[in-house]
Coordinates of C-alpha atoms and ligand atoms in Angstrom, one line a residue:
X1 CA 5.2 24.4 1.8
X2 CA 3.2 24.8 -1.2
X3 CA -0.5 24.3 -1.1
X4 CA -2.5 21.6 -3.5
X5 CA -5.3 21.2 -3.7
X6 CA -6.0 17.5 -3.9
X7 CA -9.1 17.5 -5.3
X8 CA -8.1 18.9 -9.0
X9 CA -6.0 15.4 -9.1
X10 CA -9.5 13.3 -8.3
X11 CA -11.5 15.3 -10.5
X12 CA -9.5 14.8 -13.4
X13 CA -9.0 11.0 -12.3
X14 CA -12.5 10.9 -13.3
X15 CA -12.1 10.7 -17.1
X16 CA -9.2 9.6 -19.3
X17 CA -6.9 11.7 -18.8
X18 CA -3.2 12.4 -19.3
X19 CA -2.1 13.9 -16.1
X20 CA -2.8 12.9 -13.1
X21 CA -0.6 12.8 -9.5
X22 CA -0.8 9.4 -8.0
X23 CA -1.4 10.7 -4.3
X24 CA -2.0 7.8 -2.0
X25 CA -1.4 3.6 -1.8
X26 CA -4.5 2.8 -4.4
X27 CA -4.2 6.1 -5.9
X28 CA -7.7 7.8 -4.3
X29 CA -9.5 6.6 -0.9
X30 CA -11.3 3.8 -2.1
X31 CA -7.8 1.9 -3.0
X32 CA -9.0 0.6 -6.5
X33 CA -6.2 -0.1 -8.6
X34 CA -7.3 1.4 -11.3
X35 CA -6.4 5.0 -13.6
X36 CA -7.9 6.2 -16.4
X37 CA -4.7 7.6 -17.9
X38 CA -4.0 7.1 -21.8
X39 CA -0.7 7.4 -23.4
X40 CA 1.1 5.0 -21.4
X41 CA 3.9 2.4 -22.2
X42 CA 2.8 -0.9 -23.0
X43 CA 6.3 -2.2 -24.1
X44 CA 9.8 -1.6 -22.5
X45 CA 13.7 -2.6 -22.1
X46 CA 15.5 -1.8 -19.3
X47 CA 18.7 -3.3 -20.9
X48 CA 18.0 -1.1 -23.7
X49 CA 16.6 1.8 -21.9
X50 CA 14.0 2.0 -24.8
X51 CA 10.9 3.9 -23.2
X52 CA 12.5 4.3 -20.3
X53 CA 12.8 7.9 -18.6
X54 CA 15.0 7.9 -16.0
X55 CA 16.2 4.8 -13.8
X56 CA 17.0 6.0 -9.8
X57 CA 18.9 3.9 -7.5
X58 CA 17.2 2.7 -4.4
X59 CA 18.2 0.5 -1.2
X60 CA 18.6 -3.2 -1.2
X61 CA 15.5 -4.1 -0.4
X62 CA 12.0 -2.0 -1.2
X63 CA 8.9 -2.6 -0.1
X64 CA 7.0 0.8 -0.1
X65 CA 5.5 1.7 -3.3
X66 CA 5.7 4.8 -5.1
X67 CA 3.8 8.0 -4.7
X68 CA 4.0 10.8 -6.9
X69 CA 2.2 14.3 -6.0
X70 CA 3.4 18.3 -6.4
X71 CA 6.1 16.7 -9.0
X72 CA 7.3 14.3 -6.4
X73 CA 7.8 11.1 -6.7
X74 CA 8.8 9.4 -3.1
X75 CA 9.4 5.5 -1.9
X76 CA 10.2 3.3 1.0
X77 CA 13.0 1.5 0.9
X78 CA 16.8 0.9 3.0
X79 CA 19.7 2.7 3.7
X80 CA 22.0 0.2 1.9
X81 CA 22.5 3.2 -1.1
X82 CA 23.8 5.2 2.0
X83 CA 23.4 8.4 0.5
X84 CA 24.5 10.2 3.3
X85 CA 27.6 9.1 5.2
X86 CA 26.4 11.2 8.4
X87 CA 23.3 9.3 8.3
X88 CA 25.0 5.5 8.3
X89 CA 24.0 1.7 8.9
X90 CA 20.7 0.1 8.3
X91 CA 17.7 2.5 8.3
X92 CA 14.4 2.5 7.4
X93 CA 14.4 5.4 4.5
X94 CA 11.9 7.3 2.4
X95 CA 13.4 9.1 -0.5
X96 CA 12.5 11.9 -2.3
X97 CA 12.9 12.4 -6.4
X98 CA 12.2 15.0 -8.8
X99 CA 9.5 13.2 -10.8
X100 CA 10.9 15.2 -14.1
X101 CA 14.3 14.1 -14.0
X102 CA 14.5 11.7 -11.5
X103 CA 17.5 13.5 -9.6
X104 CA 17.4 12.9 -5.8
X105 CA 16.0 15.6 -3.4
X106 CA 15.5 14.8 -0.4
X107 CA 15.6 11.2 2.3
X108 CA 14.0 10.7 5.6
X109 CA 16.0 8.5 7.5
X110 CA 15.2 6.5 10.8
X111 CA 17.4 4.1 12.9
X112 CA 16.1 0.7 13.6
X113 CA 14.4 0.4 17.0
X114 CA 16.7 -1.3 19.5
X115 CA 14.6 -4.1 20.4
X116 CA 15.4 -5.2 16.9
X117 CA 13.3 -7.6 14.4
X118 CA 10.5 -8.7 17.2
X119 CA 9.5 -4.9 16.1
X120 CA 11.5 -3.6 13.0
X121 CA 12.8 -6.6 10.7
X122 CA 16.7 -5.7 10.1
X123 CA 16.9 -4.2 6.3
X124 CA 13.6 -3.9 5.5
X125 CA 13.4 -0.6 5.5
X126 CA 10.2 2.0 5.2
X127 CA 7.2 0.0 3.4
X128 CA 4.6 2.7 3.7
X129 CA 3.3 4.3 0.5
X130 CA 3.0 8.4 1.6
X131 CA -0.3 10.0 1.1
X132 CA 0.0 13.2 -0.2
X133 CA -2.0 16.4 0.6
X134 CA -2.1 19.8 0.4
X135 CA 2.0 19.6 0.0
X136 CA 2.1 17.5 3.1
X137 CA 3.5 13.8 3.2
X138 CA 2.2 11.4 5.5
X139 CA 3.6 8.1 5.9
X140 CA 4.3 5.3 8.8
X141 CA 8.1 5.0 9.6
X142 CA 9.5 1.9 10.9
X143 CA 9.8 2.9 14.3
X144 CA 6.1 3.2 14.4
X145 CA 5.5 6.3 14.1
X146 CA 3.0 8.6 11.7
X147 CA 5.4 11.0 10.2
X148 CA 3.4 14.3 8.4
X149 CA 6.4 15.8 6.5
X150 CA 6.8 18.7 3.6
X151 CA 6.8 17.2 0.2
X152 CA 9.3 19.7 -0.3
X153 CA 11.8 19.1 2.4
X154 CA 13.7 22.1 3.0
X155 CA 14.0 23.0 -0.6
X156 CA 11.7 26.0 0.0
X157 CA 14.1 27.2 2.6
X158 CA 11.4 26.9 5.4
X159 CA 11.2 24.7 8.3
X160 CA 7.6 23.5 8.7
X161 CA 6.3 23.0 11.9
X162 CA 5.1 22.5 14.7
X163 CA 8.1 20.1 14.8
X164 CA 11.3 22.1 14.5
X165 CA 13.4 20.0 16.2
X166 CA 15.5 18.4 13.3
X167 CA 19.3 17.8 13.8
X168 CA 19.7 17.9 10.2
X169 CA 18.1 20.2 8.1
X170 CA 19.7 20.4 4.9
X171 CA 19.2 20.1 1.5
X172 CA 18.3 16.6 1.4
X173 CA 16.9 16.4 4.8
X174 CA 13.6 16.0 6.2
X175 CA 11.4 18.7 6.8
X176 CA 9.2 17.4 9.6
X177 CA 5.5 18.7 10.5
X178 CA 4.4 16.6 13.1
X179 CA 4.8 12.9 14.7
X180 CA 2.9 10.6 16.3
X181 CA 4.6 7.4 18.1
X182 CA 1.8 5.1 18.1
X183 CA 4.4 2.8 20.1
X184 CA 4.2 5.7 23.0
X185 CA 0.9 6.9 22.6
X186 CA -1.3 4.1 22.2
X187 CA 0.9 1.5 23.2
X188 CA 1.2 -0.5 19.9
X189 CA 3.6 -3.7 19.8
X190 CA 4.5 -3.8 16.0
X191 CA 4.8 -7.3 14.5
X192 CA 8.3 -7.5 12.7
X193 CA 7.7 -3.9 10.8
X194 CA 5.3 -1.0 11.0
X195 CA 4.2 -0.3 7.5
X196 CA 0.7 1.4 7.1
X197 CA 0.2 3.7 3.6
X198 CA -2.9 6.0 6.0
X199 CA -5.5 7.3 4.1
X200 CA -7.6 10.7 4.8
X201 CA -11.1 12.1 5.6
X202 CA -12.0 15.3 6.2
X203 CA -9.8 16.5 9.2
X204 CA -9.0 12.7 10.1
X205 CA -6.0 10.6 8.9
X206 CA -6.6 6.7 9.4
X207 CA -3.7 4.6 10.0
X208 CA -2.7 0.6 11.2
X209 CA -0.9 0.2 14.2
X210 CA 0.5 -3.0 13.3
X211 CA 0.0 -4.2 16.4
X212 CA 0.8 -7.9 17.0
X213 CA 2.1 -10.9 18.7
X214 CA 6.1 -10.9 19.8
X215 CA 8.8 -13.2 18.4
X216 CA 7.8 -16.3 20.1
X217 CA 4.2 -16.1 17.9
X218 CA 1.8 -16.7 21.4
X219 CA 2.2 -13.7 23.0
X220 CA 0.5 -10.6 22.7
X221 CA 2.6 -7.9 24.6
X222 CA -0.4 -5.0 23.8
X223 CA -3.9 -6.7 23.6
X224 CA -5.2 -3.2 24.8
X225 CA -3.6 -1.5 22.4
X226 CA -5.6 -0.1 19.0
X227 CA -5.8 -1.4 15.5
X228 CA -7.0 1.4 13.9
X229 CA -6.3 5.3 15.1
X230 CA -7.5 8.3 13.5
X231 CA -5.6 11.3 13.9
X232 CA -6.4 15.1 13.6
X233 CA -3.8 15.7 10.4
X234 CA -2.8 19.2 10.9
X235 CA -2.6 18.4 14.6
X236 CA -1.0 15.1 14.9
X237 CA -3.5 14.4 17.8
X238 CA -5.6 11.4 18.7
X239 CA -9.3 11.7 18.1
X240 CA -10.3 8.1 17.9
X241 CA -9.1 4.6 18.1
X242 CA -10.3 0.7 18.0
X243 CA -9.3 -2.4 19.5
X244 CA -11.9 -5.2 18.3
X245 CA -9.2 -7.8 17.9
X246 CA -8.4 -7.8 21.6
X247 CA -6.5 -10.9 21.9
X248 CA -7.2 -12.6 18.9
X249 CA -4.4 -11.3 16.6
X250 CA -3.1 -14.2 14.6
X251 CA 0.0 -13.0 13.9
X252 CA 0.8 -9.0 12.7
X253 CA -1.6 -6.7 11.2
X254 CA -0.4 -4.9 7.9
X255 CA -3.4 -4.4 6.0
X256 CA -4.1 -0.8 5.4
X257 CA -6.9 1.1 5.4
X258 CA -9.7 2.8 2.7
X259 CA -12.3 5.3 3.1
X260 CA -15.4 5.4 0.8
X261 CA -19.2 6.4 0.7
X262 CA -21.0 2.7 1.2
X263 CA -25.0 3.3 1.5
X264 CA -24.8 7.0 2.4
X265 CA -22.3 6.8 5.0
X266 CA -19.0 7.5 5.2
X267 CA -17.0 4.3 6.2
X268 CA -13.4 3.2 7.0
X269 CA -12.7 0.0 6.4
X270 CA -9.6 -1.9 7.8
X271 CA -9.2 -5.6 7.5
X272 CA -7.8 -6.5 10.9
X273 CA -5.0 -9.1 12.8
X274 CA -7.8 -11.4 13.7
X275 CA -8.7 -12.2 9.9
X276 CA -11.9 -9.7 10.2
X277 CA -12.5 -7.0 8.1
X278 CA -14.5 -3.8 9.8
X279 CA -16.1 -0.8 8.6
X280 CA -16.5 2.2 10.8
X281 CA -18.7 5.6 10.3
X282 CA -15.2 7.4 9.2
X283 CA -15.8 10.8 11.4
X284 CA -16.6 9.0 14.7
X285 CA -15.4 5.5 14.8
X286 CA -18.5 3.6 15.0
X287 CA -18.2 0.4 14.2
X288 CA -21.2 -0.3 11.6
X289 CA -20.3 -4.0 10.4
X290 CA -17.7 -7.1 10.9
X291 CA -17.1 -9.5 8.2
X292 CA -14.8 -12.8 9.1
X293 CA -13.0 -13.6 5.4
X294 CA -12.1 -17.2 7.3
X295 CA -14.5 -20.4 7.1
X296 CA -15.2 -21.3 10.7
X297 CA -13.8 -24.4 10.7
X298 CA -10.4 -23.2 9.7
X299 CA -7.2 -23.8 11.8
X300 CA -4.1 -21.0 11.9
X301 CA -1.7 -21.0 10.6
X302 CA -2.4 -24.0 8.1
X303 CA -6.0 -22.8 6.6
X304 CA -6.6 -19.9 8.7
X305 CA -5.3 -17.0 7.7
X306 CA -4.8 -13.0 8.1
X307 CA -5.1 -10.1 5.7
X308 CA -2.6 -8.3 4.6
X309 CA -4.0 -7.1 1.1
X310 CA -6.5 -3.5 1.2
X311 CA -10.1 -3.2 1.7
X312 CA -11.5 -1.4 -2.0
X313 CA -14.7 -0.1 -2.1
X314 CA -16.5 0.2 -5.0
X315 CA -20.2 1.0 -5.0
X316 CA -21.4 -0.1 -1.8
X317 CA -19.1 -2.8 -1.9
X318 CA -16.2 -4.4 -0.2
X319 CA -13.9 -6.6 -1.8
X320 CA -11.2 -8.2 0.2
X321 CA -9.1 -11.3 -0.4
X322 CA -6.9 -13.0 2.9
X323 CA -3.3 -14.2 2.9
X324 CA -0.2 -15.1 5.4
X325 CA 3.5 -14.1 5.4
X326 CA 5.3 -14.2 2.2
X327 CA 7.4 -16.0 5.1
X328 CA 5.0 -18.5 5.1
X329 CA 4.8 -19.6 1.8
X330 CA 1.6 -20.8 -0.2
X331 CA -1.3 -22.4 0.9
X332 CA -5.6 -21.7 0.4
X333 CA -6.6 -18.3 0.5
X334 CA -10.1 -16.9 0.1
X335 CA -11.8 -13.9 -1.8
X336 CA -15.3 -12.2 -1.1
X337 CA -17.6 -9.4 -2.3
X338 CA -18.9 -7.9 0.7
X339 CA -22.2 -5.9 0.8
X340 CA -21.4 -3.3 3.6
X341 CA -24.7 -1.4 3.9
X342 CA -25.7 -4.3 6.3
X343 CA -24.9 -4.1 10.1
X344 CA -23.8 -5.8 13.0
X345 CA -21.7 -9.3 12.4
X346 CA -22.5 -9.7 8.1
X347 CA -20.3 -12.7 7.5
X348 CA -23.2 -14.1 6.4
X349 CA -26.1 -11.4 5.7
X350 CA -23.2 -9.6 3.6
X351 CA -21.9 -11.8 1.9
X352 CA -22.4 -11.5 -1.8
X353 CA -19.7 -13.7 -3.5
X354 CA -17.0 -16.1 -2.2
X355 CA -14.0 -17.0 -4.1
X356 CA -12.1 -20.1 -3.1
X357 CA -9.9 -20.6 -5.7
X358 CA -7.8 -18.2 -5.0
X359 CA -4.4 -19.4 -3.3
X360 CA -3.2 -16.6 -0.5
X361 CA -3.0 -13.3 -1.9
X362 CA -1.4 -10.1 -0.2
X363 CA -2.9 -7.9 -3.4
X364 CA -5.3 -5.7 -3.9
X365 CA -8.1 -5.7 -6.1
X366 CA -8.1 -3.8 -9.8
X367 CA -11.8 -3.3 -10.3
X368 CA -13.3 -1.8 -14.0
X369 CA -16.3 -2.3 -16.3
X370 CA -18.2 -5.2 -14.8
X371 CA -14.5 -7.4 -14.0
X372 CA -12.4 -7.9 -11.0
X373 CA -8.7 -8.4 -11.2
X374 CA -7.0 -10.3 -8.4
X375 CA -3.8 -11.9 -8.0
X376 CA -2.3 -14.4 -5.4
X377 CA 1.2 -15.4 -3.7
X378 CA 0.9 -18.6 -5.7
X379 CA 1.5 -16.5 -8.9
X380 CA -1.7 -16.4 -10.6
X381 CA -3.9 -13.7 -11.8
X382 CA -7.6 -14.0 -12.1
X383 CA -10.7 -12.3 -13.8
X384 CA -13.7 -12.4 -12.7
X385 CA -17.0 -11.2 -13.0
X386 CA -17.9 -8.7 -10.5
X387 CA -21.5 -9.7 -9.9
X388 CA -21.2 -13.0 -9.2
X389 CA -17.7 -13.6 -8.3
X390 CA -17.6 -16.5 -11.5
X391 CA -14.2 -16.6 -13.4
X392 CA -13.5 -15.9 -16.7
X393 CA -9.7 -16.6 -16.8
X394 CA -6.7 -16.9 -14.9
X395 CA -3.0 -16.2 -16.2
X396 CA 0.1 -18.2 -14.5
X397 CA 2.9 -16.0 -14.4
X398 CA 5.2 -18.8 -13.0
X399 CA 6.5 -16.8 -9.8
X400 CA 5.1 -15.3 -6.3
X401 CA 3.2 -11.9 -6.6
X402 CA 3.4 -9.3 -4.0
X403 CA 1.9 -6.5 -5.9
X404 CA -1.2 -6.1 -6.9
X405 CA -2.9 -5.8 -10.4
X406 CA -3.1 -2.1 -12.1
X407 CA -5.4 -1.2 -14.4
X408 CA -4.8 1.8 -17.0
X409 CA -7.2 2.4 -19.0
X410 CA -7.4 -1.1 -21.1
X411 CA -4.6 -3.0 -20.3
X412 CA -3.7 -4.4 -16.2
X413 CA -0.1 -4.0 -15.2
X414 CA 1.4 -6.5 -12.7
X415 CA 5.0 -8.0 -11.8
X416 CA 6.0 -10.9 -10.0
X417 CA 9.2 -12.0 -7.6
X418 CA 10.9 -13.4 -11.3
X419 CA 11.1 -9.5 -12.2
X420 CA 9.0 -9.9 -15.0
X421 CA 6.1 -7.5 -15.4
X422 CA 3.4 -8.8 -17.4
X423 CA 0.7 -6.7 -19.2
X424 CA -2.2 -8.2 -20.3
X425 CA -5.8 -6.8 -21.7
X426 CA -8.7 -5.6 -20.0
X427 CA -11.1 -8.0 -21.0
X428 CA -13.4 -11.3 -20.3
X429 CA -11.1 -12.9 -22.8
X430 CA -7.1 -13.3 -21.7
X431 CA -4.7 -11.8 -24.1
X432 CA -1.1 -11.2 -23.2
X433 CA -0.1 -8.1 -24.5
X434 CA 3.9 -7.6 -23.4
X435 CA 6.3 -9.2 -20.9
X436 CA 9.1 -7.8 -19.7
X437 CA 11.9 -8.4 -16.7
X438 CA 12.9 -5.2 -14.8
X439 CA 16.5 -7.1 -14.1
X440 CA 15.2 -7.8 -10.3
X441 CA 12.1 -9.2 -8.2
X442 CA 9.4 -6.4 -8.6
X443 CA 7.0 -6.6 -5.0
X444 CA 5.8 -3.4 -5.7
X445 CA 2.7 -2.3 -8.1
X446 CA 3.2 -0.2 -11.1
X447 CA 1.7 3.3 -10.5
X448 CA 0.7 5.7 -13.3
X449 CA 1.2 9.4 -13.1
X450 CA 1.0 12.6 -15.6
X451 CA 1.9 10.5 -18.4
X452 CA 4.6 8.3 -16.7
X453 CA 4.9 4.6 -15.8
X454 CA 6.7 4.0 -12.4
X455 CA 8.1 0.3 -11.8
X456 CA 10.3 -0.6 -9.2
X457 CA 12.5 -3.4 -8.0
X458 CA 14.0 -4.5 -5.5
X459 CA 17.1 -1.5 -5.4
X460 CA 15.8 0.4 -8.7
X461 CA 13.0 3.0 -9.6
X462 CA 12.2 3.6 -13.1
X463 CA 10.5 5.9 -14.9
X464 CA 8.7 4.9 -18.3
X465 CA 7.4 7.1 -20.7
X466 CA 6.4 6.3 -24.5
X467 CA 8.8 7.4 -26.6
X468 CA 11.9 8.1 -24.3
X469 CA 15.4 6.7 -24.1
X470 CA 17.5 6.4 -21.4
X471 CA 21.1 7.1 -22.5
X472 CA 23.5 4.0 -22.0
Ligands
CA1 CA1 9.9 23.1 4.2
CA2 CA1 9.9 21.0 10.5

């Protein structure tokens, strides 16, 4: 495998820049949605194929978003594309693609677990984002497991280990490092789908166990079982885990989680099945603070809900919005700036800013220059000021958002259910710069990398790039 060194990536993430790999979910540990990349497309036609690069066909359905790293670009999705007729029938699958070209490289594939959508929901395929580093990807497979694989498969003729037990091991097969079953080793009880994008510190990778409640929506088969794990990454072993929820889960828990210096210390955060959002000294699992994003007097599943969307930390700061299902449709949803230097239960010692007019939001925050970007289920995206939480606009774009707002440089990508992808300007003032429909619902985010624009839909991946066109 070849060796990366991830930090050149942050380092030049730092200032505007042209290149840059888009390693993780979030793009660095702190999961702001933000890049300081210039250059980029701010107008496009996929019927056209003006600006576009290269267009690569996915599964059905795709809910993992993209990461690009060591001129990679991989994705969750299905096996409906079966692109191997030895590897048939509905899988969850991560494929691989040159990030140059776009020509396919490499899939994982994994059968659905037999005990069917209680644990694995049939065609929903892989909806982990890898994190990439030091030439090794690490993602969460729908069989609930922590895959580390080599980013480049067996195209360096070299089967990585320790694991060495693949039955395939071709061309376009995966090139396994190590697994971890958190359904065997922890005991986790995955709601509908396992689907954590893990994030890294030091030696330790963080990851959700998805652990929930079974299909009748009372019961909790593992109420012992861990949240949040951390794993020795070269090893694949267990160093720490956490079960605060207990009991309490509401539903499933598919938030993921970020890592970031708050006050000195070096915190995990992970915003958990019982609507609380933690923070935990990174290296040893302390847990530091506990932060409930739900008004006491609220009632699941009507007002009450989970959290779904990513911790990002930004100077000392947590900022976290809740949300249900896309299953279960709209309803009131809640957004706070959380001070998470303060200890012990800081629902209300932390609390810095509450925003209530948000509907139910599974996105993640875009924060830049004084503003915060968020977006909700309902279809509307909102500025605000950072400070105090006070708006300064909100944009309807008409049709349910999955993704989550991206800021590049001056201008905040984000697409809705409609396929349309809207791109607006960064500033205290709305002004729509470009809409344009990607041909199918887009639930992913747009991610930016070395000059490119990746967009996905449902069953397509493309490639943007000012100046390109796609031969019809
Ligand atoms: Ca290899
Ligand atoms: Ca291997």
């Amino acid at each position: 495998m070849r060796r990366i060194i991830l930090s050149t990536a942050l380092i030049l993430a730092a200032s505007s820049v042209l290149y840059a790999d888009w390693p993780m979910w979030g793009g660095t540990p702190s999961r702001n949605m933000v890049s300081s990349m210039t250059g980029l497309p701010t107008t496009w036609d996929v019927k056209t194929g003006k600006n576009v690069k290269w267009v690569a066909e996915l599964g059905s359905q795709s809910y993992g978003n993209p990461t690009v790293a060591n001129g990679v670009v991989m994705i969750g999705t299905n096996n409906e594309a079966t692109r191997d007729p030895k590897q048939p029938g509905d899988r969850g699958v991560l494929m691989a693609f040159s990030e140059e070209t776009g020509e396919f490289m490499w899939q994982a594939t994994f059968e659905k677990l037999s005990s069917g959508r209680a644990n694995d929901w049939p065609y929903q395929g892989i909806a982990s984002s890898p994190l990439v580093m030091d030439g090794v990807a690490y993602f969460t497979s729908n069989r609930g497991q922590i895959i580390a694989a080599d980013v480049q498969g067996f195209h360096d003729n070299d089967n990585d280990g320790p694991y060495k037990d693949e039955k395939l091991t071709g061309k376009n097969d995966l090139d396994i490092i190590w697994i971890f079953d958190m359904m065997e080793e922890v005991g986790a009880f995955p709601h509908n789908l396992s689907n954590c994008s893990p994030v890294v510190d030091g030696d330790l990778l963080f990851c959700s166990t998805s652990n929930g409640q079974d299909e009748s929506h009372v019961n909790i088969p593992s109420p012992k079982a861990p949240s949040l794990i951390a794993v020795n990454r070269t090893t694949g072993k267990l160093v720490w885990e956490d079960n605060s929820v207990g009991d309490r889960i509401l539903h499933g828990q598919w938030s993921t989680p970020s890592v970031g210096d708050i006050g000195g210390v070096r915190q995990v955060v992970h915003a958990q099945g019982d609507g609380w959002v933690r923070g935990y000294e990174a290296q040893t699992g302390k847990k530091l603070w506990e932060f409930d994003t739900n008004p006491k007097e609220s009632l699941w599943p009507k007002t009450r809900n989970e959290v779904i969307s990513t911790p990002v930390i930004f100077e000392n700061v947590v900022y976290i919005s809740n949300g249900q299902d896309p299953e279960h449709g709209e309803g009131v949803g809640h957004a706070y700036a959380i001070d998470a230097t303060k200890r012990g239960d800081i629902t209300q010692s932390g609390m810095i800013w509450h925003f209530d007019k948000i509907r139910r939001s599974i996105s993640t925050a875009a924060i830049k220059d004084g503003l915060i970007y968020l977006a909700d289920f309902s279809g509307f995206l909102h500025c605000l000021d950072l400070k105090t939480g006070k708006p300064y606009w909100t944009h309807d774009l008409f049709a349910a958002i999955w993704g989550s707002p991206m800021l590049i440089n001056d201008k905040v990508y984000l697409g809705d259910e409609d396929g349309d992808v809207v791109v607006v300007e960064h500033s205290k003032t709305f002004k729509l710069v470009s809409e344009q429909n990607m041909g199918s619902s887009v639930y992913a985010t747009a991610v930016p990398a070395n000059g490119k624009l990746f967009i996905m839909n449902r069953n397509q991946l493309y490639a943007l790039q000012e100046g390109a066109q796609l031969k019809k």
